[in-house]
Short mmCIF file of N, CA and C in Angstrom, two decimals:
data_model
loop_
_atom_site.label_atom_id
_atom_site.label_comp_id
_atom_site.label_asym_id
_atom_site.label_seq_id
_atom_site.Cartn_x
_atom_site.Cartn_y
_atom_site.Cartn_z
N UNK A 1 6.47 -46.10 37.20
CA UNK A 1 5.41 -45.22 36.62
C UNK A 1 5.89 -44.54 35.36
N UNK A 2 7.15 -44.07 35.36
CA UNK A 2 7.63 -43.34 34.22
C UNK A 2 7.83 -44.28 33.03
N UNK A 3 8.16 -45.54 33.34
CA UNK A 3 8.37 -46.50 32.24
C UNK A 3 7.06 -46.83 31.50
N UNK A 4 5.90 -46.67 32.17
CA UNK A 4 4.67 -46.97 31.52
C UNK A 4 4.35 -45.96 30.42
N UNK A 5 4.87 -44.77 30.49
CA UNK A 5 4.58 -43.73 29.48
C UNK A 5 5.63 -43.55 28.47
N UNK A 6 6.57 -44.37 28.32
CA UNK A 6 7.65 -44.23 27.34
C UNK A 6 7.06 -44.33 25.93
N UNK A 7 7.59 -43.49 25.01
CA UNK A 7 7.14 -43.59 23.67
C UNK A 7 8.32 -44.10 22.84
N UNK A 8 7.98 -44.92 21.88
CA UNK A 8 9.02 -45.39 20.97
C UNK A 8 8.73 -44.84 19.64
N UNK A 9 9.77 -44.29 18.93
CA UNK A 9 9.54 -43.70 17.66
C UNK A 9 9.83 -44.70 16.59
N UNK A 10 9.00 -44.64 15.51
CA UNK A 10 9.12 -45.68 14.51
C UNK A 10 9.97 -45.27 13.30
N UNK A 11 10.78 -44.22 13.53
CA UNK A 11 11.70 -43.84 12.48
C UNK A 11 11.30 -42.57 11.67
N UNK A 12 10.03 -42.32 11.56
CA UNK A 12 9.59 -41.16 10.75
C UNK A 12 9.40 -40.00 11.77
N UNK A 13 9.66 -38.86 11.25
CA UNK A 13 9.60 -37.65 12.09
C UNK A 13 8.18 -37.34 12.46
N UNK A 14 7.96 -37.08 13.78
CA UNK A 14 6.66 -36.63 14.25
C UNK A 14 5.74 -37.75 14.50
N UNK A 15 5.94 -39.02 14.11
CA UNK A 15 5.04 -40.09 14.38
C UNK A 15 5.59 -40.95 15.53
N UNK A 16 4.76 -41.19 16.44
CA UNK A 16 5.22 -42.04 17.58
C UNK A 16 4.15 -43.05 17.87
N UNK A 17 4.54 -44.15 18.48
CA UNK A 17 3.53 -45.18 18.87
C UNK A 17 3.63 -45.37 20.37
N UNK A 18 2.46 -45.32 21.05
CA UNK A 18 2.49 -45.51 22.53
C UNK A 18 2.57 -46.99 22.81
N UNK A 19 3.27 -47.31 23.86
CA UNK A 19 3.38 -48.73 24.26
C UNK A 19 2.05 -49.14 24.77
N UNK A 20 1.71 -50.36 24.65
CA UNK A 20 0.42 -50.86 25.19
C UNK A 20 0.43 -50.72 26.67
N UNK A 21 -0.73 -50.65 27.24
CA UNK A 21 -1.07 -50.55 28.69
C UNK A 21 -0.50 -49.18 29.27
N UNK A 22 -0.49 -48.15 28.48
CA UNK A 22 -0.14 -46.86 28.99
C UNK A 22 -1.19 -45.84 28.57
N UNK A 23 -1.33 -44.78 29.34
CA UNK A 23 -2.34 -43.77 29.04
C UNK A 23 -1.72 -42.79 28.09
N UNK A 24 -2.55 -42.25 27.14
CA UNK A 24 -1.99 -41.27 26.23
C UNK A 24 -1.61 -39.99 26.99
N UNK A 25 -0.58 -39.38 26.64
CA UNK A 25 -0.14 -38.12 27.26
C UNK A 25 -0.37 -37.02 26.26
N UNK A 26 -1.49 -36.22 26.46
CA UNK A 26 -1.80 -35.19 25.53
C UNK A 26 -1.26 -33.88 25.93
N UNK A 27 -0.39 -33.29 25.04
CA UNK A 27 0.05 -31.92 25.27
C UNK A 27 -0.21 -31.16 24.01
N UNK A 28 -1.37 -30.52 24.01
CA UNK A 28 -1.81 -29.82 22.80
C UNK A 28 -1.56 -28.38 22.92
N UNK A 29 -1.32 -27.75 21.79
CA UNK A 29 -1.15 -26.28 21.74
C UNK A 29 -2.39 -25.71 21.04
N UNK A 30 -3.03 -24.87 21.70
CA UNK A 30 -4.27 -24.34 21.19
C UNK A 30 -4.21 -22.82 20.79
N UNK A 31 -3.02 -22.26 20.84
CA UNK A 31 -2.92 -20.81 20.53
C UNK A 31 -3.25 -20.56 19.12
N UNK A 32 -3.01 -21.49 18.15
CA UNK A 32 -3.29 -21.21 16.80
C UNK A 32 -4.79 -21.08 16.57
N UNK A 33 -5.59 -21.74 17.41
CA UNK A 33 -6.98 -21.69 17.24
C UNK A 33 -7.61 -20.37 17.81
N UNK A 34 -6.91 -19.76 18.70
CA UNK A 34 -7.41 -18.57 19.35
C UNK A 34 -6.87 -17.27 18.72
N UNK A 35 -5.66 -17.37 18.22
CA UNK A 35 -4.96 -16.16 17.67
C UNK A 35 -5.62 -15.69 16.38
N UNK A 36 -5.45 -14.35 16.18
CA UNK A 36 -5.95 -13.72 14.96
C UNK A 36 -5.16 -14.21 13.79
N UNK A 37 -5.71 -14.49 12.63
CA UNK A 37 -4.96 -14.97 11.44
C UNK A 37 -3.99 -13.78 10.95
N UNK A 38 -2.90 -14.19 10.47
CA UNK A 38 -1.95 -13.21 9.97
C UNK A 38 -2.22 -12.95 8.47
N UNK A 39 -2.31 -11.65 8.14
CA UNK A 39 -2.54 -11.26 6.78
C UNK A 39 -1.24 -10.88 6.16
N UNK A 40 -1.00 -11.36 4.94
CA UNK A 40 0.16 -11.02 4.21
C UNK A 40 -0.12 -9.96 3.19
N UNK A 41 0.71 -8.99 3.05
CA UNK A 41 0.50 -7.96 2.09
C UNK A 41 1.62 -8.03 1.04
N UNK A 42 1.27 -8.07 -0.19
CA UNK A 42 2.25 -8.13 -1.26
C UNK A 42 2.71 -6.71 -1.58
N UNK A 43 3.97 -6.40 -1.24
CA UNK A 43 4.43 -5.01 -1.41
C UNK A 43 4.59 -4.61 -2.81
N UNK A 44 4.75 -5.48 -3.72
CA UNK A 44 4.88 -5.11 -5.14
C UNK A 44 3.65 -4.58 -5.71
N UNK A 45 2.54 -5.21 -5.34
CA UNK A 45 1.22 -4.80 -5.89
C UNK A 45 0.74 -3.47 -5.29
N UNK A 46 1.13 -3.15 -4.00
CA UNK A 46 0.59 -1.98 -3.38
C UNK A 46 1.55 -0.79 -3.31
N UNK A 47 2.68 -0.88 -4.01
CA UNK A 47 3.70 0.19 -3.91
C UNK A 47 3.10 1.47 -4.49
N UNK A 48 2.47 1.49 -5.61
CA UNK A 48 1.97 2.68 -6.18
C UNK A 48 0.85 3.24 -5.33
N UNK A 49 -0.07 2.42 -4.78
CA UNK A 49 -1.13 2.90 -3.97
C UNK A 49 -0.57 3.49 -2.67
N UNK A 50 0.47 2.86 -2.10
CA UNK A 50 1.07 3.42 -0.82
C UNK A 50 1.71 4.72 -1.15
N UNK A 51 2.39 4.85 -2.23
CA UNK A 51 3.07 6.15 -2.61
C UNK A 51 2.02 7.24 -2.76
N UNK A 52 0.91 6.97 -3.43
CA UNK A 52 -0.15 7.94 -3.60
C UNK A 52 -0.77 8.38 -2.31
N UNK A 53 -1.06 7.38 -1.45
CA UNK A 53 -1.63 7.66 -0.17
C UNK A 53 -0.74 8.46 0.70
N UNK A 54 0.57 8.18 0.72
CA UNK A 54 1.53 8.86 1.52
C UNK A 54 1.67 10.28 0.98
N UNK A 55 1.64 10.46 -0.34
CA UNK A 55 1.77 11.82 -0.87
C UNK A 55 0.60 12.66 -0.58
N UNK A 56 -0.62 12.03 -0.67
CA UNK A 56 -1.87 12.76 -0.25
C UNK A 56 -1.84 13.16 1.22
N UNK A 57 -1.35 12.29 2.07
CA UNK A 57 -1.27 12.57 3.48
C UNK A 57 -0.26 13.64 3.71
N UNK A 58 0.79 13.71 2.99
CA UNK A 58 1.80 14.79 3.10
C UNK A 58 1.28 16.11 2.68
N UNK A 59 0.41 16.15 1.64
CA UNK A 59 -0.14 17.38 1.16
C UNK A 59 -1.05 17.95 2.23
N UNK A 60 -1.82 17.11 2.89
CA UNK A 60 -2.75 17.58 3.98
C UNK A 60 -1.98 18.22 5.08
N UNK A 61 -0.93 17.47 5.52
CA UNK A 61 -0.09 18.04 6.60
C UNK A 61 0.61 19.29 6.15
N UNK A 62 1.06 19.31 4.86
CA UNK A 62 1.69 20.54 4.30
C UNK A 62 0.77 21.71 4.37
N UNK A 63 -0.45 21.58 3.98
CA UNK A 63 -1.39 22.68 4.01
C UNK A 63 -1.68 23.14 5.42
N UNK A 64 -1.78 22.17 6.32
CA UNK A 64 -1.95 22.51 7.75
C UNK A 64 -0.77 23.34 8.29
N UNK A 65 0.45 22.88 7.90
CA UNK A 65 1.65 23.50 8.36
C UNK A 65 1.73 24.96 7.77
N UNK A 66 1.32 25.16 6.54
CA UNK A 66 1.35 26.42 5.92
C UNK A 66 0.32 27.38 6.60
N UNK A 67 -0.89 26.85 6.94
CA UNK A 67 -1.87 27.66 7.62
C UNK A 67 -1.38 28.08 8.99
N UNK A 68 -0.75 27.12 9.73
CA UNK A 68 -0.22 27.53 11.04
C UNK A 68 0.85 28.63 10.91
N UNK A 69 1.71 28.48 9.93
CA UNK A 69 2.79 29.47 9.75
C UNK A 69 2.26 30.83 9.40
N UNK A 70 1.21 30.87 8.51
CA UNK A 70 0.66 32.16 8.11
C UNK A 70 -0.05 32.83 9.30
N UNK A 71 -0.87 32.01 10.05
CA UNK A 71 -1.57 32.59 11.20
C UNK A 71 -0.54 33.04 12.25
N UNK A 72 0.62 32.40 12.31
CA UNK A 72 1.60 32.84 13.29
C UNK A 72 2.17 34.19 13.02
N UNK A 73 2.02 34.73 11.80
CA UNK A 73 2.45 36.08 11.49
C UNK A 73 1.59 37.13 12.26
N UNK A 74 0.35 36.69 12.70
CA UNK A 74 -0.55 37.69 13.24
C UNK A 74 -0.78 37.40 14.80
N UNK A 75 -0.87 36.13 15.15
CA UNK A 75 -1.10 35.84 16.59
C UNK A 75 -0.18 34.67 17.05
N UNK A 76 0.31 34.68 18.25
CA UNK A 76 1.13 33.67 18.90
C UNK A 76 2.26 33.17 17.93
N UNK A 77 3.15 34.05 17.58
CA UNK A 77 4.15 33.73 16.55
C UNK A 77 5.14 32.61 16.92
N UNK A 78 5.45 32.53 18.22
CA UNK A 78 6.51 31.55 18.61
C UNK A 78 5.85 30.15 18.60
N UNK A 79 4.64 30.06 19.14
CA UNK A 79 4.00 28.71 19.29
C UNK A 79 3.52 28.23 17.91
N UNK A 80 2.75 29.05 17.19
CA UNK A 80 2.25 28.60 15.91
C UNK A 80 3.37 28.51 14.85
N UNK A 81 4.34 29.46 15.01
CA UNK A 81 5.50 29.32 14.04
C UNK A 81 6.31 27.97 14.22
N UNK A 82 6.44 27.66 15.50
CA UNK A 82 7.21 26.36 15.75
C UNK A 82 6.34 25.16 15.29
N UNK A 83 5.02 25.23 15.52
CA UNK A 83 4.22 24.18 15.02
C UNK A 83 4.22 24.05 13.52
N UNK A 84 4.21 25.19 12.87
CA UNK A 84 4.32 25.22 11.37
C UNK A 84 5.63 24.64 10.93
N UNK A 85 6.72 24.95 11.58
CA UNK A 85 8.01 24.44 11.19
C UNK A 85 8.10 22.93 11.36
N UNK A 86 7.61 22.45 12.49
CA UNK A 86 7.64 20.98 12.77
C UNK A 86 6.74 20.27 11.77
N UNK A 87 5.55 20.76 11.52
CA UNK A 87 4.68 20.10 10.56
C UNK A 87 5.23 20.24 9.10
N UNK A 88 5.94 21.32 8.85
CA UNK A 88 6.55 21.47 7.56
C UNK A 88 7.64 20.39 7.29
N UNK A 89 8.45 20.11 8.29
CA UNK A 89 9.40 19.00 8.13
C UNK A 89 8.74 17.65 7.96
N UNK A 90 7.64 17.45 8.68
CA UNK A 90 6.91 16.13 8.49
C UNK A 90 6.31 16.09 7.07
N UNK A 91 5.77 17.24 6.58
CA UNK A 91 5.19 17.25 5.26
C UNK A 91 6.27 16.99 4.22
N UNK A 92 7.47 17.64 4.32
CA UNK A 92 8.48 17.36 3.39
C UNK A 92 8.91 15.93 3.35
N UNK A 93 8.97 15.30 4.53
CA UNK A 93 9.37 13.92 4.63
C UNK A 93 8.32 12.98 3.93
N UNK A 94 7.08 13.37 3.95
CA UNK A 94 5.99 12.55 3.39
C UNK A 94 5.70 12.94 1.91
N UNK A 95 6.49 13.76 1.35
CA UNK A 95 6.40 14.00 -0.10
C UNK A 95 5.89 15.32 -0.53
N UNK A 96 5.39 16.18 0.35
CA UNK A 96 4.95 17.54 -0.07
C UNK A 96 6.07 18.46 0.17
N UNK A 97 7.05 18.45 -0.78
CA UNK A 97 8.26 19.24 -0.71
C UNK A 97 8.03 20.75 -0.63
N UNK A 98 7.25 21.24 -1.60
CA UNK A 98 7.09 22.70 -1.69
C UNK A 98 6.23 23.26 -0.56
N UNK A 99 5.13 22.57 -0.23
CA UNK A 99 4.34 23.08 0.87
C UNK A 99 5.09 23.08 2.25
N UNK A 100 5.82 22.02 2.43
CA UNK A 100 6.73 21.92 3.63
C UNK A 100 7.75 22.99 3.77
N UNK A 101 8.41 23.25 2.58
CA UNK A 101 9.44 24.28 2.54
C UNK A 101 8.84 25.67 2.81
N UNK A 102 7.71 25.99 2.21
CA UNK A 102 7.09 27.29 2.47
C UNK A 102 6.67 27.45 3.93
N UNK A 103 6.11 26.41 4.49
CA UNK A 103 5.72 26.46 5.93
C UNK A 103 6.92 26.66 6.82
N UNK A 104 7.98 25.97 6.51
CA UNK A 104 9.19 26.09 7.28
C UNK A 104 9.72 27.58 7.21
N UNK A 105 9.78 28.10 5.98
CA UNK A 105 10.31 29.43 5.75
C UNK A 105 9.47 30.51 6.43
N UNK A 106 8.15 30.44 6.27
CA UNK A 106 7.28 31.40 6.90
C UNK A 106 7.28 31.28 8.42
N UNK A 107 7.37 30.12 8.88
CA UNK A 107 7.46 29.89 10.40
C UNK A 107 8.75 30.51 10.94
N UNK A 108 9.87 30.35 10.30
CA UNK A 108 11.08 30.91 10.70
C UNK A 108 11.07 32.44 10.65
N UNK A 109 10.51 32.99 9.61
CA UNK A 109 10.38 34.49 9.47
C UNK A 109 9.44 34.99 10.58
N UNK A 110 8.42 34.30 10.87
CA UNK A 110 7.51 34.74 11.91
C UNK A 110 8.19 34.79 13.28
N UNK A 111 8.98 33.75 13.58
CA UNK A 111 9.64 33.72 14.86
C UNK A 111 10.75 34.76 14.91
N UNK A 112 11.48 35.03 13.87
CA UNK A 112 12.50 36.02 13.80
C UNK A 112 11.88 37.43 14.03
N UNK A 113 10.79 37.64 13.41
CA UNK A 113 10.11 38.98 13.55
C UNK A 113 9.63 39.09 15.00
N UNK A 114 9.09 38.08 15.56
CA UNK A 114 8.63 38.17 16.94
C UNK A 114 9.77 38.38 17.93
N UNK A 115 10.91 37.79 17.74
CA UNK A 115 11.98 37.88 18.65
C UNK A 115 12.80 39.13 18.51
N UNK A 116 13.02 39.60 17.32
CA UNK A 116 13.97 40.71 17.09
C UNK A 116 13.33 42.05 16.68
N UNK A 117 12.23 42.03 16.01
CA UNK A 117 11.63 43.24 15.51
C UNK A 117 10.55 43.81 16.41
N UNK A 118 9.61 42.99 16.81
CA UNK A 118 8.51 43.48 17.56
C UNK A 118 8.88 44.08 18.93
N UNK A 119 9.88 43.61 19.68
CA UNK A 119 10.18 44.22 20.96
C UNK A 119 10.60 45.70 20.81
N UNK A 120 11.25 46.02 19.67
CA UNK A 120 11.70 47.41 19.44
C UNK A 120 10.61 48.23 18.81
N UNK A 121 9.61 47.67 18.33
CA UNK A 121 8.55 48.43 17.55
C UNK A 121 7.59 49.09 18.53
N UNK A 122 7.37 48.52 19.74
CA UNK A 122 6.44 49.09 20.69
C UNK A 122 6.95 50.17 21.49
#
């Protein structure tokens, strides 16, 4: 039974001829027909656009971090100050150096005031 399905290759890669009196053995792969097509992005063309988008995203996070840090001076200094510091580091990494640095500085000052000055003020 196994000898009936032997394939002989005619020398070229990928081409085979079935022997007569044998049934074709179909082993097809259909995943390429079902899978989503792969998109390629040319990094050279989109570098400037990516940099501008990342910088704009960093500025938004920087402003949010600065707002959290300033609000932390008045209410919930440890929680909002820590959130401002963390978002400030993220903003600095994404390109908003000045906003991130101010948010980090104000957040640290807010936490220091809450820990060391306010307990003795009351």
